[in-house]
CSV table of C-alpha atoms and ligand atoms in Angstrom, one decimal:
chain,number,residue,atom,x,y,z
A,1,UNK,CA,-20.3,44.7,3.0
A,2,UNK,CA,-17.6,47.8,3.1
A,3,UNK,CA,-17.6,49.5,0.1
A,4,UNK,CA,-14.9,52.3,-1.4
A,5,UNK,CA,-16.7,55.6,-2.6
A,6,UNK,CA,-15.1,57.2,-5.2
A,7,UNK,CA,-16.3,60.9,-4.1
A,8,UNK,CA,-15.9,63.7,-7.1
A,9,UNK,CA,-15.1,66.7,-5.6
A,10,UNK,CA,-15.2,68.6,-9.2
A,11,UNK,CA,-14.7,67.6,-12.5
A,12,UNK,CA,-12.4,69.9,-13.4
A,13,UNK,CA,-8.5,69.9,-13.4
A,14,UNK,CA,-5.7,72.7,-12.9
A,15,UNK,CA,-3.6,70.4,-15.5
A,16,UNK,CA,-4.1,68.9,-19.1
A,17,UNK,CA,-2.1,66.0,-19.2
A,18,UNK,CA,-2.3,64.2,-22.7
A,19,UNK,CA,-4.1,61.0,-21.4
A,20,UNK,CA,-7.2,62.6,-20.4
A,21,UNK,CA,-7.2,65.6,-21.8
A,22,UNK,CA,-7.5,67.5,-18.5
A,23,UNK,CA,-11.4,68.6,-16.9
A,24,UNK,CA,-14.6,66.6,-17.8
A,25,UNK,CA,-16.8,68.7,-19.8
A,26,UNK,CA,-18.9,70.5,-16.8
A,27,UNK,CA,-22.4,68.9,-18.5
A,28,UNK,CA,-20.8,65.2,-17.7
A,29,UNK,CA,-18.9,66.0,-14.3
A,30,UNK,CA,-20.1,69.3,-13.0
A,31,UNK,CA,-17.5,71.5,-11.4
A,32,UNK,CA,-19.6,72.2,-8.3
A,33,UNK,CA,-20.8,69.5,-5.9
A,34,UNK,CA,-24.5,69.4,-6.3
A,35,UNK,CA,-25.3,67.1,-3.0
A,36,UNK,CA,-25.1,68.0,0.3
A,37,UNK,CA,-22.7,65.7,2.6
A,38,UNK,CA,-25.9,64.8,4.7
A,39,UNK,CA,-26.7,62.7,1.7
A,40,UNK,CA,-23.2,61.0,1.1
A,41,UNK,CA,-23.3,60.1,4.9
A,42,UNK,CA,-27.1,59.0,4.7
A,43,UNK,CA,-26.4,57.0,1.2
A,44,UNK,CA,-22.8,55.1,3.4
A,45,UNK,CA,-24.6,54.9,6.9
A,46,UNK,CA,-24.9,51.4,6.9
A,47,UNK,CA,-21.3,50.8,5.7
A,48,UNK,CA,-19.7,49.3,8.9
A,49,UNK,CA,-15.9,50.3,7.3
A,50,UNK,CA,-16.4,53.1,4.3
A,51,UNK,CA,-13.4,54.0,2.7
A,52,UNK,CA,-13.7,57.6,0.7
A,53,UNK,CA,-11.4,58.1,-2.3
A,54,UNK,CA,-11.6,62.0,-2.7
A,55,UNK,CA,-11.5,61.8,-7.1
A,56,UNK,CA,-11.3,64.3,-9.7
A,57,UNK,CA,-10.3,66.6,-11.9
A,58,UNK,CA,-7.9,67.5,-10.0
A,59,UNK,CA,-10.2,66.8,-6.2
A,60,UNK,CA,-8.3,69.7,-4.5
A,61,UNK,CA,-9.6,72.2,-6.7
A,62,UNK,CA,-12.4,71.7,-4.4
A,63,UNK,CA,-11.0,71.6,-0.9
A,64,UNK,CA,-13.9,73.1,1.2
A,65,UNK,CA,-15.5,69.9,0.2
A,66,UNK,CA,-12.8,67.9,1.1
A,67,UNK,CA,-12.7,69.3,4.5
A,68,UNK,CA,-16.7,68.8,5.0
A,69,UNK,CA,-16.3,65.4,4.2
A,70,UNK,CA,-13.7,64.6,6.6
A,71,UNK,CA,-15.3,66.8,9.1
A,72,UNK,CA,-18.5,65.7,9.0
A,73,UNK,CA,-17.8,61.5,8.2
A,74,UNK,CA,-14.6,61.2,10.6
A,75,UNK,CA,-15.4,57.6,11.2
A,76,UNK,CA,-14.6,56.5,7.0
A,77,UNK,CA,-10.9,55.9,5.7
A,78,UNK,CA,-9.3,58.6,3.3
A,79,UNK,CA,-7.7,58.1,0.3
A,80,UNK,CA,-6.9,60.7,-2.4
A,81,UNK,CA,-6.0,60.6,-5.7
A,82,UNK,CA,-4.2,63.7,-6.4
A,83,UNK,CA,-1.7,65.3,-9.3
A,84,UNK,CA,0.4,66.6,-6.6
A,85,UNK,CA,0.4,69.9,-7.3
A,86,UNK,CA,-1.9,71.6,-4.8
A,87,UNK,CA,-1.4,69.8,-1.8
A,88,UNK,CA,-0.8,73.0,0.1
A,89,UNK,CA,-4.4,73.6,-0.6
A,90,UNK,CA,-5.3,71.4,2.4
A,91,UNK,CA,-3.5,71.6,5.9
A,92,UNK,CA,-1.6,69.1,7.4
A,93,UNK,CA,-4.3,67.8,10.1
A,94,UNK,CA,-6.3,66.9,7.4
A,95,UNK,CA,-3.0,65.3,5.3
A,96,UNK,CA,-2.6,63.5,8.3
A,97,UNK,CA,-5.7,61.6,8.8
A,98,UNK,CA,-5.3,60.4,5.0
A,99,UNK,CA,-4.4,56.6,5.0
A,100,UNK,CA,-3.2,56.4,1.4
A,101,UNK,CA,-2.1,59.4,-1.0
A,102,UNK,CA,-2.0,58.5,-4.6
A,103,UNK,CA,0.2,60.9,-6.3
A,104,UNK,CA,0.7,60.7,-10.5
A,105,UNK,CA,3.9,60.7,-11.4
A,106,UNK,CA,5.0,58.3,-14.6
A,107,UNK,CA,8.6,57.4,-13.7
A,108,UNK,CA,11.8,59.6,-14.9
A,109,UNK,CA,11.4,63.7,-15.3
A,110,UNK,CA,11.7,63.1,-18.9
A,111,UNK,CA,8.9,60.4,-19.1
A,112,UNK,CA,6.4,62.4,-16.4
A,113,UNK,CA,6.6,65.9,-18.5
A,114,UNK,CA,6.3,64.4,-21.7
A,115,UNK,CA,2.5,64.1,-21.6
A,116,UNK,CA,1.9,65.5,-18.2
A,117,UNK,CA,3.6,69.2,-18.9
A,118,UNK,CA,6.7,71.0,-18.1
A,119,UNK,CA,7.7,71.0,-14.2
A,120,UNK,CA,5.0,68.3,-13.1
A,121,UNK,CA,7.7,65.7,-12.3
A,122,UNK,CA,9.5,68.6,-9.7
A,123,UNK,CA,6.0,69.3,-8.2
A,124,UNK,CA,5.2,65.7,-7.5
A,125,UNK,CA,8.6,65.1,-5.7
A,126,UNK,CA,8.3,68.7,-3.8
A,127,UNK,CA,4.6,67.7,-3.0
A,128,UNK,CA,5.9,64.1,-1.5
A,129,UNK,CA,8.5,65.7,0.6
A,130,UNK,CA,5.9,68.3,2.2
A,131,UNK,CA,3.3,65.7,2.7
A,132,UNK,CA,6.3,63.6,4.6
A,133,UNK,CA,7.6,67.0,6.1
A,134,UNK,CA,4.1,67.2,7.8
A,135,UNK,CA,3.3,64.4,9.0
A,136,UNK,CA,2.0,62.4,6.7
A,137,UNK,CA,2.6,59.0,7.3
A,138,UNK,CA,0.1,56.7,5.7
A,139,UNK,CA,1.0,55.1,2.2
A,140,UNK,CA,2.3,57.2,-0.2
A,141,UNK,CA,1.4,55.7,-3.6
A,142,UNK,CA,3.1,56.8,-7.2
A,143,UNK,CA,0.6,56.2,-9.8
A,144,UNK,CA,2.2,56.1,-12.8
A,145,UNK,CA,0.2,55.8,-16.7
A,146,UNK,CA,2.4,53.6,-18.9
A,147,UNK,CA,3.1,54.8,-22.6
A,148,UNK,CA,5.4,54.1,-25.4
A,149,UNK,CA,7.8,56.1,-23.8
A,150,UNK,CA,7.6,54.2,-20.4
A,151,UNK,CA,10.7,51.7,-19.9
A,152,UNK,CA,8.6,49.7,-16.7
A,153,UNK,CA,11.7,48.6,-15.1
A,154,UNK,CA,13.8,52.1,-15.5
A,155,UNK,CA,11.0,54.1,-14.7
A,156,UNK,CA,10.0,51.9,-11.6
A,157,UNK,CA,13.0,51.4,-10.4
A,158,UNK,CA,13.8,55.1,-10.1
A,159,UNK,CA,10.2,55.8,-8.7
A,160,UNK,CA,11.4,53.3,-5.8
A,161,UNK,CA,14.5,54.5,-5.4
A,162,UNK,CA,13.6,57.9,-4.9
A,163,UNK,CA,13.2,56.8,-1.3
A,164,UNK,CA,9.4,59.2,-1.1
A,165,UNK,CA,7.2,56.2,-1.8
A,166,UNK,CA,6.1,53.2,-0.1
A,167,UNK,CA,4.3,51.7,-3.5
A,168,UNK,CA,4.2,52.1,-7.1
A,169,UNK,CA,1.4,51.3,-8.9
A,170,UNK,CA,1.1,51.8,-12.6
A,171,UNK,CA,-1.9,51.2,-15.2
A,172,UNK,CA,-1.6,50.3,-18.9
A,173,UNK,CA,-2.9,53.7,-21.2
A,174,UNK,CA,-4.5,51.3,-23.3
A,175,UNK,CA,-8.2,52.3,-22.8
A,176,UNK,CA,-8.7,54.8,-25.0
A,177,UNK,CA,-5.5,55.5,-26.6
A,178,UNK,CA,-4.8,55.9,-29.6
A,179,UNK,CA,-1.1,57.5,-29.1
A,180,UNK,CA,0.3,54.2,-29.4
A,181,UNK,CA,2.2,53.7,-33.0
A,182,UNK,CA,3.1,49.6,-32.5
A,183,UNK,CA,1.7,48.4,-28.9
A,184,UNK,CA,2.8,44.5,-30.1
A,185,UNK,CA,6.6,45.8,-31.0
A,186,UNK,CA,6.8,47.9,-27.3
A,187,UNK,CA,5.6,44.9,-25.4
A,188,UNK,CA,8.0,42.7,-27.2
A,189,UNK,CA,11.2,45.3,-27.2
A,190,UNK,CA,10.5,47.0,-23.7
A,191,UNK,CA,7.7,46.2,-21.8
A,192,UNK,CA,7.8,42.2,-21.3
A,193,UNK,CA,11.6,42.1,-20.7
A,194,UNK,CA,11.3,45.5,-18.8
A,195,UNK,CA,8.6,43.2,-16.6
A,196,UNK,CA,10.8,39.9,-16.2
A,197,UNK,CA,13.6,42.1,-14.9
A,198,UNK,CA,11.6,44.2,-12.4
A,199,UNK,CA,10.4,40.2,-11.3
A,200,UNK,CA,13.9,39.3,-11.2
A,201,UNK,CA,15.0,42.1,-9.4
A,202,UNK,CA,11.6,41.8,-6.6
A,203,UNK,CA,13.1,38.5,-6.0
A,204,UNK,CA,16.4,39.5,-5.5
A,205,UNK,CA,15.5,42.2,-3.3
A,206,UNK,CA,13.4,39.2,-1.2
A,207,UNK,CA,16.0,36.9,-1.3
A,208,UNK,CA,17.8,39.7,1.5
A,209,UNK,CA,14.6,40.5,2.9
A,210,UNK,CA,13.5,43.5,1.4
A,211,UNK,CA,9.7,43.7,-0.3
A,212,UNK,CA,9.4,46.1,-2.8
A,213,UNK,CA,6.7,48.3,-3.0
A,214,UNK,CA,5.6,47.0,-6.3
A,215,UNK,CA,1.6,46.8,-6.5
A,216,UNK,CA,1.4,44.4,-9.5
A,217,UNK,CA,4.1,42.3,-7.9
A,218,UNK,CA,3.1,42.0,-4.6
A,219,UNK,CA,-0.8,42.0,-5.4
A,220,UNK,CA,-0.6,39.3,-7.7
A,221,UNK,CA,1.7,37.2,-5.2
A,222,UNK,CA,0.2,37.7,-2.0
A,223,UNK,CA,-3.0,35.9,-3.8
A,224,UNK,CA,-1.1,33.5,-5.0
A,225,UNK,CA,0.9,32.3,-2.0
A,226,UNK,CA,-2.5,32.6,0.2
A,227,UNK,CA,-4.7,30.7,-2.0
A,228,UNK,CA,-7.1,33.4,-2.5
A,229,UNK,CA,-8.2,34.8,-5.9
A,230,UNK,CA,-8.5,38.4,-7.2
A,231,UNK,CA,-11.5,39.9,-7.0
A,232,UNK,CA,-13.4,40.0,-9.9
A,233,UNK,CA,-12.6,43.0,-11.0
A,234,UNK,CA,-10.1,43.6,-8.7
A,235,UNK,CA,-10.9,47.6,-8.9
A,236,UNK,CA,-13.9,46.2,-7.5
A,237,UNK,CA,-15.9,48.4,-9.8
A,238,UNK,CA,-19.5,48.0,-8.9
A,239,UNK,CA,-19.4,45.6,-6.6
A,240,UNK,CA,-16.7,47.0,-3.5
A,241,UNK,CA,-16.3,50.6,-5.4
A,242,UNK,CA,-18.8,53.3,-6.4
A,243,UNK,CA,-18.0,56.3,-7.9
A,244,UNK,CA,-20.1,59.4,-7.2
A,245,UNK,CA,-20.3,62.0,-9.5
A,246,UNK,CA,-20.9,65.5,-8.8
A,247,UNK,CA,-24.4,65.5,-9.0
A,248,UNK,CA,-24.7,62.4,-6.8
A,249,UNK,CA,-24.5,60.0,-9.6
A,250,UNK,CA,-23.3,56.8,-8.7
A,251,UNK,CA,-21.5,55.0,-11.5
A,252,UNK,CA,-20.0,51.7,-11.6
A,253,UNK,CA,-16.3,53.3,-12.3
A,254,UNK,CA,-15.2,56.7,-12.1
A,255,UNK,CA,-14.1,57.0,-15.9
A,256,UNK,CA,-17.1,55.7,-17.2
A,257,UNK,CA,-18.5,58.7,-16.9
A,258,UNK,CA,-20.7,58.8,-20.4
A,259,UNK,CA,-21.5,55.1,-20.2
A,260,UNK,CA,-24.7,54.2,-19.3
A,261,UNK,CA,-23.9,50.8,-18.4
A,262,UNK,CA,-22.2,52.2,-15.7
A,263,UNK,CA,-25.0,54.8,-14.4
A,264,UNK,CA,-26.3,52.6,-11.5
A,265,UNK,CA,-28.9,55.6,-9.5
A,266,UNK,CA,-28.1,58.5,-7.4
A,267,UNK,CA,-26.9,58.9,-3.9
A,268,UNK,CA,-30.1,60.9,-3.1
A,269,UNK,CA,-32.7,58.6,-4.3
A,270,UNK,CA,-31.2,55.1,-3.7
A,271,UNK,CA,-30.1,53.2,-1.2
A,272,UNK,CA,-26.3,51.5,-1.3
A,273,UNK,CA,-27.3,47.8,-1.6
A,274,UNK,CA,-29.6,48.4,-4.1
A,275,UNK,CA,-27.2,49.4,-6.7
A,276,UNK,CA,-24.2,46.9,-6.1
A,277,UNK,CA,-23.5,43.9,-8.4
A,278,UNK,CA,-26.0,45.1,-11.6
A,279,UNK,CA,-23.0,45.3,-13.9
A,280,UNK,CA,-20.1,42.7,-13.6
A,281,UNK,CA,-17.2,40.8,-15.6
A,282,UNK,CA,-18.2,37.9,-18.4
A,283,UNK,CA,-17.1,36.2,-21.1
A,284,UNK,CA,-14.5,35.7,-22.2
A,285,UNK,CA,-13.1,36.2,-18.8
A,286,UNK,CA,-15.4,33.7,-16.8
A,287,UNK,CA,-14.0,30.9,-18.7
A,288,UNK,CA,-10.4,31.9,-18.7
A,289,UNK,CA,-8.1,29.8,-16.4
A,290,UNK,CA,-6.3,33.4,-15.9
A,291,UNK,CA,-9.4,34.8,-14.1
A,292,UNK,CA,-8.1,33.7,-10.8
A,293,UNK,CA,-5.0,36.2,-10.9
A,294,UNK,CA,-6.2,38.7,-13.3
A,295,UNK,CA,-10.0,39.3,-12.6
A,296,UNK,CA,-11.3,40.2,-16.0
A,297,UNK,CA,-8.9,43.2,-14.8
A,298,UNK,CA,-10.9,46.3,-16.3
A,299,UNK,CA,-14.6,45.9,-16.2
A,300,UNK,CA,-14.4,49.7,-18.1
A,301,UNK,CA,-12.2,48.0,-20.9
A,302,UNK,CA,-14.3,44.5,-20.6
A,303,UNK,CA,-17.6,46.3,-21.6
A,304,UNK,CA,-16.3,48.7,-24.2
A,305,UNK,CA,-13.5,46.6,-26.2
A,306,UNK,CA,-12.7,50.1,-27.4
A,307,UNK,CA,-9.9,48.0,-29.3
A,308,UNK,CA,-11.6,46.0,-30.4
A,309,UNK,CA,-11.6,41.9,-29.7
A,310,UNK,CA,-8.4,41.7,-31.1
A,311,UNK,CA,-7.4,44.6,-29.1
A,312,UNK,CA,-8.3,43.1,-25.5
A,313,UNK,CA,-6.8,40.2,-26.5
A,314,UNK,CA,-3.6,41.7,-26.9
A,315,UNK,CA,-3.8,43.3,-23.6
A,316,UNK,CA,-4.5,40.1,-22.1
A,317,UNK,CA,-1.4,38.3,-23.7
A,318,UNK,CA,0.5,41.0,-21.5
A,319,UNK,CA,-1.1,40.3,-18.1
A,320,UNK,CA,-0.8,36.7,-18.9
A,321,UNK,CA,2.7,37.0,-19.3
A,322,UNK,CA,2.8,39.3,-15.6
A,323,UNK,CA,0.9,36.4,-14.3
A,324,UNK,CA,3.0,33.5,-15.6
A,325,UNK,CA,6.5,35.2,-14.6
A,326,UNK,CA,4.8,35.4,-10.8
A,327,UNK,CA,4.2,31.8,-10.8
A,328,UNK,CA,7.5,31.0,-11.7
A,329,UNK,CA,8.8,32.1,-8.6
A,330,UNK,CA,6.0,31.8,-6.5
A,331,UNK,CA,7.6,28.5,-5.3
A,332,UNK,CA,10.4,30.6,-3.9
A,333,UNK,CA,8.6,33.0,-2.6
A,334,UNK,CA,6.6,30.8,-0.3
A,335,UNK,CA,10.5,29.4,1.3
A,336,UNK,CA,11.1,32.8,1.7
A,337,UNK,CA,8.0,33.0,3.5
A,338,UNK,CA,8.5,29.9,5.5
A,339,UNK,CA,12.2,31.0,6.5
A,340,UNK,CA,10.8,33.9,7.7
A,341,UNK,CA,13.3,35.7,4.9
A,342,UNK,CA,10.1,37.9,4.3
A,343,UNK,CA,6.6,38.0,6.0
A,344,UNK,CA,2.8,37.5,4.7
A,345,UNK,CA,1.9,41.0,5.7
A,346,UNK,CA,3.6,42.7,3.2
A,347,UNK,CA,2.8,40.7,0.3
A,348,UNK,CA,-1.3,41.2,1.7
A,349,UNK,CA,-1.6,44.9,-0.8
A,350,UNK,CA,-3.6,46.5,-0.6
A,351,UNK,CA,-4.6,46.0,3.2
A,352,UNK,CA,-7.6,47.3,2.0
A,353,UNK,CA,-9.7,48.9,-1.5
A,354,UNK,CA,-7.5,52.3,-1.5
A,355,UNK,CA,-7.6,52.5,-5.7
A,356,UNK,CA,-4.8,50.4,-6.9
A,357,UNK,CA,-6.2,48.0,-9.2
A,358,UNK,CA,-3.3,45.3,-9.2
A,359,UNK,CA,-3.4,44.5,-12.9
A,360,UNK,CA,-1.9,46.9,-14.9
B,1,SF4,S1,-6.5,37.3,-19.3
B,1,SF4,FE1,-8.0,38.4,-20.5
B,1,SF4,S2,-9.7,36.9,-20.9
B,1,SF4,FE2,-8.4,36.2,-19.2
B,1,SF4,S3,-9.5,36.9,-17.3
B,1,SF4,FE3,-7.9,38.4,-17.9
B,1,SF4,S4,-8.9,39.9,-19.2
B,1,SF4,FE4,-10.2,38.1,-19.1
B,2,SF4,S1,-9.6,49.3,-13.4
B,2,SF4,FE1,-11.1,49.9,-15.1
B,2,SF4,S2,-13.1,49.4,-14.2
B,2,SF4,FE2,-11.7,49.5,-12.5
B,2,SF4,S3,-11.8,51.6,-11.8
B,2,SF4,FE3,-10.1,51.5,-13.2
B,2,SF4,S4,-11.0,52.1,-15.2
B,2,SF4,FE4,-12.7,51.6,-13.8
């Protein structure tokens, strides 16, 4: 089985955006890496495909590490999930070998700054041009957080039409959150409608044989015109992703870095196997006929409800509705398919683990 490693490089970050408050505390996520990268290549040697995700903090903070890593494991698949800001920390042989960059960027300049400071949005859109200036040509990824003040289908739409990035991925901030002032009204007023028109608007763009980059779009679809199902989660959190911290922990998912449910050993005393598939997804989700498109979708949020039940059921009411607005044209979408209007390829996202979850 391949696996995606989710490989802290520090735990702290040059930013303090508002979602996460900026670095770990250095007791939870030490800044240093206290492992050598003899044991992360001993702990993925029998990984036939490893995919690395180089995680933070910010990861590039610590890019000596970076550089071992790639140096020393040349046969895994890099991915990075990076604020944007540093990139000129690491040279462009090494951008170059990276298969997908994940840059964080929320949508408009006013949206991005609001919570992410004063300037980030330029940096991101200077740091995408360099990477693309150098060579970079793997998938450049815009990984937006969504917040009251996120209209989906303006701020994706301009995010796409920037012309930098070949996806746009975006995740609910409903984990721990307590910015929002009404969740219920902003789904109603901007989110769902914002939603159906971005789905409208994918499907117009297909109809002339264009596929936009959207991850939730094309994830969701591409299972749905296969057959297949989502995997459960479709993160793959603790079944096809680890996350290992600092000090070699390996957790279950990289934010859950205080849970202990999610503490499954350490790269120096345990093998790989031995710590895959001891947490999972449950009820409600195993008996929900949305499972096979929506995967329990966070197992972070699944275990701690930190909303509460009624909380996580709101939040499913809104990937049910993503789900239900993709099967209404996923009839369509398969004659596009058959006319050859648009091909199987790009709706299969992501060709492989590289961190975008699919379900918002
Ligand atoms: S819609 Fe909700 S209950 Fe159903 S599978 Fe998804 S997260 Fe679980
Ligand atoms: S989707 Fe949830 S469980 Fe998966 S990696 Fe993200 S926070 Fe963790």
């Amino acid at each position: 089985m391949t696996v995606l490693y989710i490989v802290f490089t520090t735990g702290r970050c040059n930013l303090k955006c508002e979602y996460c408050g900026g670095s770990f505390p250095e007791s939870l996520v030490p800044y240093e890496v206290k492992y050598g990268v003899d044991d992360l290549k001993r702990f993925i040697s029998d990984d036939p495909a490893p995919t690395i995700c180089f995680y933070g903090g910010e990861p590039l903070l610590n890019r000596n590490f970076i550089r071992s890593v790639m140096d020393e494991i040349p046969r895994a698949r890099f991915v990075i999930q990076t604020n944007g800001t540093l990139v000129r920390r690491l040279e462009p042989e090494y951008w170059r070998r990276f298969e997908t960059v994940l840059l964080s960027i929320d949508g408009r300049q006013e949206v991005t700054d609001h919570y992410r400071g004063s300037g980030v949005y330029r940096r991101v859109l200077e740091a995408a041009r360099w990477l693309r200036l150098n060579g970079f040509r793997g998938d450049l990824v815009a990984r937006m957080t969504v917040t009251e003040i996120t209209d989906i289908y303006l701020d994706v739409k301009h995010l796409l039409e920037l012309g930098l990035f070949d996806h746009v991925h975006w995740q609910l901030d409903v984990v721990w959150s307590n910015r929002w002032r009404d969740f219920d009204g902003w789904c109603e007023r901007s989110y769902l409608p914002g939603l159906k028109r971005l789905i409208n608007l994918w499907l117009d763009e297909a109809e002339r044989g264009i596929v936009l980059g959207i991850v939730p779009i094309i994830g969701v679809l591409g299972a749905m015109v296969k057959g297949e199902r989502l995997d459960c989660p479709p993160c793959g959190a603790g079944k096809t992703s680890l996350a290992i911290s600092t000090d070699g922990t390996i957790l279950a998912c990289p934010i859950a870095v205080d849970a202990r449910w999610a503490r499954l050993g350490n790269i120096i005393e345990d093998s790989r196997l031995k710590v895959v598939g001891k947490v999972g997804i449950g009820e409600p989700c195993l008996s929900c006929t949305y499972l096979k498109y929506c995967g329990g979708r966070c197992l972070y949020s699944h275990i701690e409800r930190l909303w509460g039940e009624d909380g996580f059921r709101r939040v499913c009411r809104v990937t049910i509705k993503l789900i239900e607005g993709l099967l209404e044209i996923k009839g369509r979408v398969i004659e596009l398919l058959r006319g050859g209007t648009i091909s199987l390829k790009e709706l299969s996202y992501p060709p492989f683990n590289n961190t975008t979850e699919i379900i918002p």
